């Protein structure tokens, strides 16, 4: 999978902060609205036929976070965010028809393409911009792509770990003495992923591939 790009608008709600000497611990829940763009190229094991797919997905999900802010370090904040919800990608049915030539002997039929993204975890650093309430952040993202395909070849793809980087900016305001809220936008780019199918083709070491 060549690229998976995510843009997220987030609102942190029902949050509480706890102050200590020159530091602050904040925890809360987040409502995320995201738009994803991905590109994948599949190479069939025997025919070598290549197909490329582009996809866009809009969805929402919830997450929780905890962060630690250090006043003596200009408000530098270290945090972790975790999304327990499963994000289901759009299911697609694709018809494969072998028509001779390079496709001779290839499998034909309908293929069900389905997957979900699980356990999105973000480790981040944020830094306030003066005393305006605005801040910038950057982090490292981990998740698991769980494949649920049904292929005419009988081949399957294993689940794969996803890793990437994220950058963003936001605004934090206060609610009473201990509450706060955040409005935030982020951009995430996952690293390139490669998957091999489970069944070998007519030649040893020849598998269906997704890049």
PDB file of C-alpha atoms in Angstrom:
ATOM      1  CA  UNK A   1       0.000   0.000   0.000  1.00  0.00           C
ATOM      2  CA  UNK A   2       1.845   3.065  -1.245  1.00  0.00           C
ATOM      3  CA  UNK A   3       0.286   5.753   0.922  1.00  0.00           C
ATOM      4  CA  UNK A   4      -2.411   6.202   3.522  1.00  0.00           C
ATOM      5  CA  UNK A   5      -3.017   9.826   4.393  1.00  0.00           C
ATOM      6  CA  UNK A   6      -5.368  10.991   7.141  1.00  0.00           C
ATOM      7  CA  UNK A   7      -6.678  14.428   7.983  1.00  0.00           C
ATOM      8  CA  UNK A   8      -8.452  14.687  11.359  1.00  0.00           C
ATOM      9  CA  UNK A   9     -10.509  17.380  13.020  1.00  0.00           C
ATOM     10  CA  UNK A  10     -10.839  16.596  16.723  1.00  0.00           C
ATOM     11  CA  UNK A  11     -12.766  17.957  19.678  1.00  0.00           C
ATOM     12  CA  UNK A  12     -11.652  16.967  23.180  1.00  0.00           C
ATOM     13  CA  UNK A  13     -14.558  16.949  25.599  1.00  0.00           C
ATOM     14  CA  UNK A  14     -15.362  15.945  29.201  1.00  0.00           C
ATOM     15  CA  UNK A  15     -11.742  16.598  30.099  1.00  0.00           C
ATOM     16  CA  UNK A  16     -10.199  17.199  33.508  1.00  0.00           C
ATOM     17  CA  UNK A  17      -6.846  18.555  34.562  1.00  0.00           C
ATOM     18  CA  UNK A  18      -4.879  17.971  37.770  1.00  0.00           C
ATOM     19  CA  UNK A  19      -2.113  20.326  38.758  1.00  0.00           C
ATOM     20  CA  UNK A  20       1.084  19.575  40.611  1.00  0.00           C
ATOM     21  CA  UNK A  21       4.132  21.743  41.238  1.00  0.00           C
ATOM     22  CA  UNK A  22       5.121  23.263  37.872  1.00  0.00           C
ATOM     23  CA  UNK A  23       3.273  20.524  35.985  1.00  0.00           C
ATOM     24  CA  UNK A  24      -0.212  19.444  34.952  1.00  0.00           C
ATOM     25  CA  UNK A  25      -1.809  16.110  34.082  1.00  0.00           C
ATOM     26  CA  UNK A  26      -4.742  16.174  31.650  1.00  0.00           C
ATOM     27  CA  UNK A  27      -7.034  13.321  30.611  1.00  0.00           C
ATOM     28  CA  UNK A  28     -10.063  13.281  28.364  1.00  0.00           C
ATOM     29  CA  UNK A  29     -12.075  11.794  25.534  1.00  0.00           C
ATOM     30  CA  UNK A  30     -11.958  12.849  21.897  1.00  0.00           C
ATOM     31  CA  UNK A  31     -14.518  12.923  19.087  1.00  0.00           C
ATOM     32  CA  UNK A  32     -12.614  12.552  15.782  1.00  0.00           C
ATOM     33  CA  UNK A  33     -13.825  13.262  12.258  1.00  0.00           C
ATOM     34  CA  UNK A  34     -11.409  11.996   9.608  1.00  0.00           C
ATOM     35  CA  UNK A  35     -10.908  11.865   5.849  1.00  0.00           C
ATOM     36  CA  UNK A  36      -8.528   9.159   4.534  1.00  0.00           C
ATOM     37  CA  UNK A  37      -6.885   8.777   1.146  1.00  0.00           C
ATOM     38  CA  UNK A  38      -5.034   5.612   0.111  1.00  0.00           C
ATOM     39  CA  UNK A  39      -3.326   4.108  -2.942  1.00  0.00           C
ATOM     40  CA  UNK A  40      -2.694   0.368  -3.411  1.00  0.00           C
ATOM     41  CA  UNK A  41      -1.234  -1.655  -6.294  1.00  0.00           C
ATOM     42  CA  UNK A  42      -1.870  -5.407  -6.566  1.00  0.00           C
ATOM     43  CA  UNK A  43       0.239  -7.761  -8.698  1.00  0.00           C
ATOM     44  CA  UNK A  44      -1.271 -11.190  -9.464  1.00  0.00           C
ATOM     45  CA  UNK A  45       1.065 -14.121  -8.894  1.00  0.00           C
ATOM     46  CA  UNK A  46       0.970 -15.934 -12.271  1.00  0.00           C
ATOM     47  CA  UNK A  47      -0.189 -13.427 -14.872  1.00  0.00           C
ATOM     48  CA  UNK A  48       1.750 -10.505 -13.408  1.00  0.00           C
ATOM     49  CA  UNK A  49      -1.274  -8.306 -14.041  1.00  0.00           C
ATOM     50  CA  UNK A  50      -1.135  -5.073 -12.052  1.00  0.00           C
ATOM     51  CA  UNK A  51      -4.126  -3.089 -10.843  1.00  0.00           C
ATOM     52  CA  UNK A  52      -4.011   0.181  -8.937  1.00  0.00           C
ATOM     53  CA  UNK A  53      -6.782   1.462  -6.700  1.00  0.00           C
ATOM     54  CA  UNK A  54      -7.302   4.913  -5.187  1.00  0.00           C
ATOM     55  CA  UNK A  55      -9.782   5.287  -2.324  1.00  0.00           C
ATOM     56  CA  UNK A  56     -11.200   8.067  -0.162  1.00  0.00           C
ATOM     57  CA  UNK A  57     -13.023   7.387   3.110  1.00  0.00           C
ATOM     58  CA  UNK A  58     -14.759   9.780   5.509  1.00  0.00           C
ATOM     59  CA  UNK A  59     -15.557   8.471   8.991  1.00  0.00           C
ATOM     60  CA  UNK A  60     -15.695   9.325  12.696  1.00  0.00           C
ATOM     61  CA  UNK A  61     -14.444   7.549  15.810  1.00  0.00           C
ATOM     62  CA  UNK A  62     -13.743   8.134  19.479  1.00  0.00           C
ATOM     63  CA  UNK A  63     -10.502   7.997  21.428  1.00  0.00           C
ATOM     64  CA  UNK A  64      -9.082   8.735  24.876  1.00  0.00           C
ATOM     65  CA  UNK A  65      -5.899  10.549  25.843  1.00  0.00           C
ATOM     66  CA  UNK A  66      -3.638  11.439  28.736  1.00  0.00           C
ATOM     67  CA  UNK A  67      -0.912  14.054  28.703  1.00  0.00           C
ATOM     68  CA  UNK A  68       1.634  15.636  31.005  1.00  0.00           C
ATOM     69  CA  UNK A  69       2.510  19.326  30.680  1.00  0.00           C
ATOM     70  CA  UNK A  70       5.744  20.784  32.110  1.00  0.00           C
ATOM     71  CA  UNK A  71       5.501  24.495  32.894  1.00  0.00           C
ATOM     72  CA  UNK A  72       9.256  24.921  33.393  1.00  0.00           C
ATOM     73  CA  UNK A  73       9.812  23.649  29.838  1.00  0.00           C
ATOM     74  CA  UNK A  74       7.628  26.405  28.271  1.00  0.00           C
ATOM     75  CA  UNK A  75       4.535  24.227  28.634  1.00  0.00           C
ATOM     76  CA  UNK A  76       6.027  21.303  26.696  1.00  0.00           C
ATOM     77  CA  UNK A  77       3.442  18.501  26.731  1.00  0.00           C
ATOM     78  CA  UNK A  78       3.976  14.737  26.344  1.00  0.00           C
ATOM     79  CA  UNK A  79       0.914  12.646  25.607  1.00  0.00           C
ATOM     80  CA  UNK A  80      -0.572   9.400  24.361  1.00  0.00           C
ATOM     81  CA  UNK A  81      -3.918   8.869  22.603  1.00  0.00           C
ATOM     82  CA  UNK A  82      -5.646   5.533  21.985  1.00  0.00           C
ATOM     83  CA  UNK A  83      -8.651   4.652  19.810  1.00  0.00           C
ATOM     84  CA  UNK A  84     -10.348   1.422  20.876  1.00  0.00           C
ATOM     85  CA  UNK A  85     -12.939   1.642  18.094  1.00  0.00           C
ATOM     86  CA  UNK A  86     -12.529  -0.432  14.946  1.00  0.00           C
ATOM     87  CA  UNK A  87     -12.504   1.657  11.757  1.00  0.00           C
ATOM     88  CA  UNK A  88     -14.088  -0.353   8.950  1.00  0.00           C
ATOM     89  CA  UNK A  89     -12.876   0.408   5.442  1.00  0.00           C
ATOM     90  CA  UNK A  90     -15.372   0.354   2.600  1.00  0.00           C
ATOM     91  CA  UNK A  91     -16.132  -3.177   1.404  1.00  0.00           C
ATOM     92  CA  UNK A  92     -15.722  -3.733  -2.329  1.00  0.00           C
ATOM     93  CA  UNK A  93     -16.592  -6.587  -4.678  1.00  0.00           C
ATOM     94  CA  UNK A  94     -14.404  -6.979  -7.758  1.00  0.00           C
ATOM     95  CA  UNK A  95     -14.993  -9.343 -10.696  1.00  0.00           C
ATOM     96  CA  UNK A  96     -11.938 -11.109 -12.134  1.00  0.00           C
ATOM     97  CA  UNK A  97     -12.230 -12.688 -15.598  1.00  0.00           C
ATOM     98  CA  UNK A  98      -9.353 -14.546 -17.312  1.00  0.00           C
ATOM     99  CA  UNK A  99      -9.446 -13.970 -21.088  1.00  0.00           C
ATOM    100  CA  UNK A 100      -6.457 -15.908 -22.367  1.00  0.00           C
ATOM    101  CA  UNK A 101      -3.046 -14.605 -23.338  1.00  0.00           C
ATOM    102  CA  UNK A 102      -1.123 -13.499 -20.264  1.00  0.00           C
ATOM    103  CA  UNK A 103      -4.182 -14.320 -18.146  1.00  0.00           C
ATOM    104  CA  UNK A 104      -4.494 -17.924 -19.350  1.00  0.00           C
ATOM    105  CA  UNK A 105      -4.905 -20.254 -16.385  1.00  0.00           C
ATOM    106  CA  UNK A 106      -5.598 -17.397 -13.991  1.00  0.00           C
ATOM    107  CA  UNK A 107      -8.418 -17.686 -11.486  1.00  0.00           C
ATOM    108  CA  UNK A 108     -11.770 -16.084 -12.317  1.00  0.00           C
ATOM    109  CA  UNK A 109     -14.679 -15.022 -10.128  1.00  0.00           C
ATOM    110  CA  UNK A 110     -15.785 -12.377  -7.669  1.00  0.00           C
ATOM    111  CA  UNK A 111     -13.410 -11.087  -5.005  1.00  0.00           C
ATOM    112  CA  UNK A 112     -14.562  -9.495  -1.757  1.00  0.00           C
ATOM    113  CA  UNK A 113     -12.141  -6.838  -0.529  1.00  0.00           C
ATOM    114  CA  UNK A 114     -12.568  -5.803   3.092  1.00  0.00           C
ATOM    115  CA  UNK A 115     -10.379  -4.582   5.963  1.00  0.00           C
ATOM    116  CA  UNK A 116     -10.406  -2.608   9.190  1.00  0.00           C
ATOM    117  CA  UNK A 117      -7.940  -0.489  11.141  1.00  0.00           C
ATOM    118  CA  UNK A 118      -7.559  -1.373  14.829  1.00  0.00           C
ATOM    119  CA  UNK A 119      -5.795  -0.024  17.926  1.00  0.00           C
ATOM    120  CA  UNK A 120      -4.723   3.390  16.652  1.00  0.00           C
ATOM    121  CA  UNK A 121      -2.162   4.686  19.161  1.00  0.00           C
ATOM    122  CA  UNK A 122      -0.482   8.083  18.956  1.00  0.00           C
ATOM    123  CA  UNK A 123       2.494   9.221  21.038  1.00  0.00           C
ATOM    124  CA  UNK A 124       2.907  12.972  20.704  1.00  0.00           C
ATOM    125  CA  UNK A 125       4.661  16.122  21.830  1.00  0.00           C
ATOM    126  CA  UNK A 126       2.862  19.481  21.915  1.00  0.00           C
ATOM    127  CA  UNK A 127       4.160  22.987  22.501  1.00  0.00           C
ATOM    128  CA  UNK A 128       2.000  26.053  23.253  1.00  0.00           C
ATOM    129  CA  UNK A 129       2.385  29.225  21.195  1.00  0.00           C
ATOM    130  CA  UNK A 130       2.820  31.890  23.847  1.00  0.00           C
ATOM    131  CA  UNK A 131      -0.227  32.369  26.085  1.00  0.00           C
ATOM    132  CA  UNK A 132      -2.771  32.492  23.261  1.00  0.00           C
ATOM    133  CA  UNK A 133      -4.109  28.969  23.889  1.00  0.00           C
ATOM    134  CA  UNK A 134      -2.860  27.872  20.455  1.00  0.00           C
ATOM    135  CA  UNK A 135      -0.345  25.036  20.155  1.00  0.00           C
ATOM    136  CA  UNK A 136       1.447  22.822  17.649  1.00  0.00           C
ATOM    137  CA  UNK A 137       2.032  19.087  17.969  1.00  0.00           C
ATOM    138  CA  UNK A 138       3.882  16.218  16.294  1.00  0.00           C
ATOM    139  CA  UNK A 139       3.886  12.515  16.958  1.00  0.00           C
ATOM    140  CA  UNK A 140       4.308   8.892  16.005  1.00  0.00           C
ATOM    141  CA  UNK A 141       1.281   6.738  15.098  1.00  0.00           C
ATOM    142  CA  UNK A 142       0.851   2.941  15.314  1.00  0.00           C
ATOM    143  CA  UNK A 143      -2.118   0.797  14.236  1.00  0.00           C
ATOM    144  CA  UNK A 144      -2.960  -2.641  12.836  1.00  0.00           C
ATOM    145  CA  UNK A 145      -4.568  -3.258   9.456  1.00  0.00           C
ATOM    146  CA  UNK A 146      -6.743  -6.379   9.684  1.00  0.00           C
ATOM    147  CA  UNK A 147      -7.545  -7.896   6.297  1.00  0.00           C
ATOM    148  CA  UNK A 148     -10.859  -9.703   5.736  1.00  0.00           C
ATOM    149  CA  UNK A 149     -10.743 -10.466   2.029  1.00  0.00           C
ATOM    150  CA  UNK A 150     -12.236 -13.412   0.118  1.00  0.00           C
ATOM    151  CA  UNK A 151     -10.212 -13.978  -3.067  1.00  0.00           C
ATOM    152  CA  UNK A 152     -10.891 -16.233  -6.049  1.00  0.00           C
ATOM    153  CA  UNK A 153      -7.304 -17.484  -5.861  1.00  0.00           C
ATOM    154  CA  UNK A 154      -7.890 -18.846  -2.371  1.00  0.00           C
ATOM    155  CA  UNK A 155      -4.995 -16.684  -1.211  1.00  0.00           C
ATOM    156  CA  UNK A 156      -5.210 -14.506   1.902  1.00  0.00           C
ATOM    157  CA  UNK A 157      -3.218 -11.548   3.174  1.00  0.00           C
ATOM    158  CA  UNK A 158      -1.905 -11.405   6.723  1.00  0.00           C
ATOM    159  CA  UNK A 159      -2.659  -8.546   9.058  1.00  0.00           C
ATOM    160  CA  UNK A 160       0.021  -5.873   8.983  1.00  0.00           C
ATOM    161  CA  UNK A 161       1.309  -3.268  11.452  1.00  0.00           C
ATOM    162  CA  UNK A 162       1.021   0.342  10.336  1.00  0.00           C
ATOM    163  CA  UNK A 163       3.399   3.106  11.405  1.00  0.00           C
ATOM    164  CA  UNK A 164       3.487   6.760  10.522  1.00  0.00           C
ATOM    165  CA  UNK A 165       3.986  10.352  11.608  1.00  0.00           C
ATOM    166  CA  UNK A 166       1.491  13.063  12.428  1.00  0.00           C
ATOM    167  CA  UNK A 167       1.634  16.862  12.694  1.00  0.00           C
ATOM    168  CA  UNK A 168      -1.060  19.304  13.703  1.00  0.00           C
ATOM    169  CA  UNK A 169      -2.154  22.451  15.476  1.00  0.00           C
ATOM    170  CA  UNK A 170      -4.981  23.384  17.778  1.00  0.00           C
ATOM    171  CA  UNK A 171      -6.462  25.628  20.433  1.00  0.00           C
ATOM    172  CA  UNK A 172      -7.056  24.820  24.111  1.00  0.00           C
ATOM    173  CA  UNK A 173      -9.538  26.709  26.255  1.00  0.00           C
ATOM    174  CA  UNK A 174     -10.680  26.340  29.855  1.00  0.00           C
ATOM    175  CA  UNK A 175     -13.997  25.229  31.360  1.00  0.00           C
ATOM    176  CA  UNK A 176     -14.276  26.307  35.002  1.00  0.00           C
ATOM    177  CA  UNK A 177     -11.407  25.608  37.389  1.00  0.00           C
ATOM    178  CA  UNK A 178     -10.420  22.115  36.254  1.00  0.00           C
ATOM    179  CA  UNK A 179     -12.039  21.479  32.900  1.00  0.00           C
ATOM    180  CA  UNK A 180     -10.705  22.296  29.447  1.00  0.00           C
ATOM    181  CA  UNK A 181     -11.466  21.666  25.788  1.00  0.00           C
ATOM    182  CA  UNK A 182      -9.407  21.405  22.619  1.00  0.00           C
ATOM    183  CA  UNK A 183     -10.124  22.047  18.958  1.00  0.00           C
ATOM    184  CA  UNK A 184      -7.482  20.427  16.785  1.00  0.00           C
ATOM    185  CA  UNK A 185      -6.575  19.541  13.223  1.00  0.00           C
ATOM    186  CA  UNK A 186      -3.905  16.994  12.289  1.00  0.00           C
ATOM    187  CA  UNK A 187      -2.366  15.419   9.203  1.00  0.00           C
ATOM    188  CA  UNK A 188      -1.031  11.835   9.325  1.00  0.00           C
ATOM    189  CA  UNK A 189       1.001   9.931   6.740  1.00  0.00           C
ATOM    190  CA  UNK A 190       1.601   6.197   7.199  1.00  0.00           C
ATOM    191  CA  UNK A 191       4.717   4.479   5.909  1.00  0.00           C
ATOM    192  CA  UNK A 192       4.585   2.341   2.780  1.00  0.00           C
ATOM    193  CA  UNK A 193       3.318  -1.202   3.424  1.00  0.00           C
ATOM    194  CA  UNK A 194       3.890  -4.411   1.448  1.00  0.00           C
ATOM    195  CA  UNK A 195       1.827  -7.602   1.706  1.00  0.00           C
ATOM    196  CA  UNK A 196       2.332 -11.050   0.150  1.00  0.00           C
ATOM    197  CA  UNK A 197      -0.495 -13.525  -0.461  1.00  0.00           C
ATOM    198  CA  UNK A 198      -0.512 -16.882   1.318  1.00  0.00           C
ATOM    199  CA  UNK A 199      -0.531 -19.160  -1.755  1.00  0.00           C
ATOM    200  CA  UNK A 200       2.368 -19.565  -4.169  1.00  0.00           C
ATOM    201  CA  UNK A 201       1.822 -19.459  -7.913  1.00  0.00           C
ATOM    202  CA  UNK A 202       3.107 -21.852 -10.554  1.00  0.00           C
ATOM    203  CA  UNK A 203       6.671 -20.680  -9.936  1.00  0.00           C
ATOM    204  CA  UNK A 204       8.305 -21.049  -6.539  1.00  0.00           C
ATOM    205  CA  UNK A 205       8.343 -17.848  -4.556  1.00  0.00           C
ATOM    206  CA  UNK A 206       5.676 -16.262  -6.776  1.00  0.00           C
ATOM    207  CA  UNK A 207       2.858 -14.723  -4.694  1.00  0.00           C
ATOM    208  CA  UNK A 208       0.119 -12.182  -5.086  1.00  0.00           C
ATOM    209  CA  UNK A 209       1.494  -8.859  -3.853  1.00  0.00           C
ATOM    210  CA  UNK A 210       0.082  -5.588  -2.648  1.00  0.00           C
ATOM    211  CA  UNK A 211       2.411  -2.556  -2.559  1.00  0.00           C
TER     212      UNK A 211
END
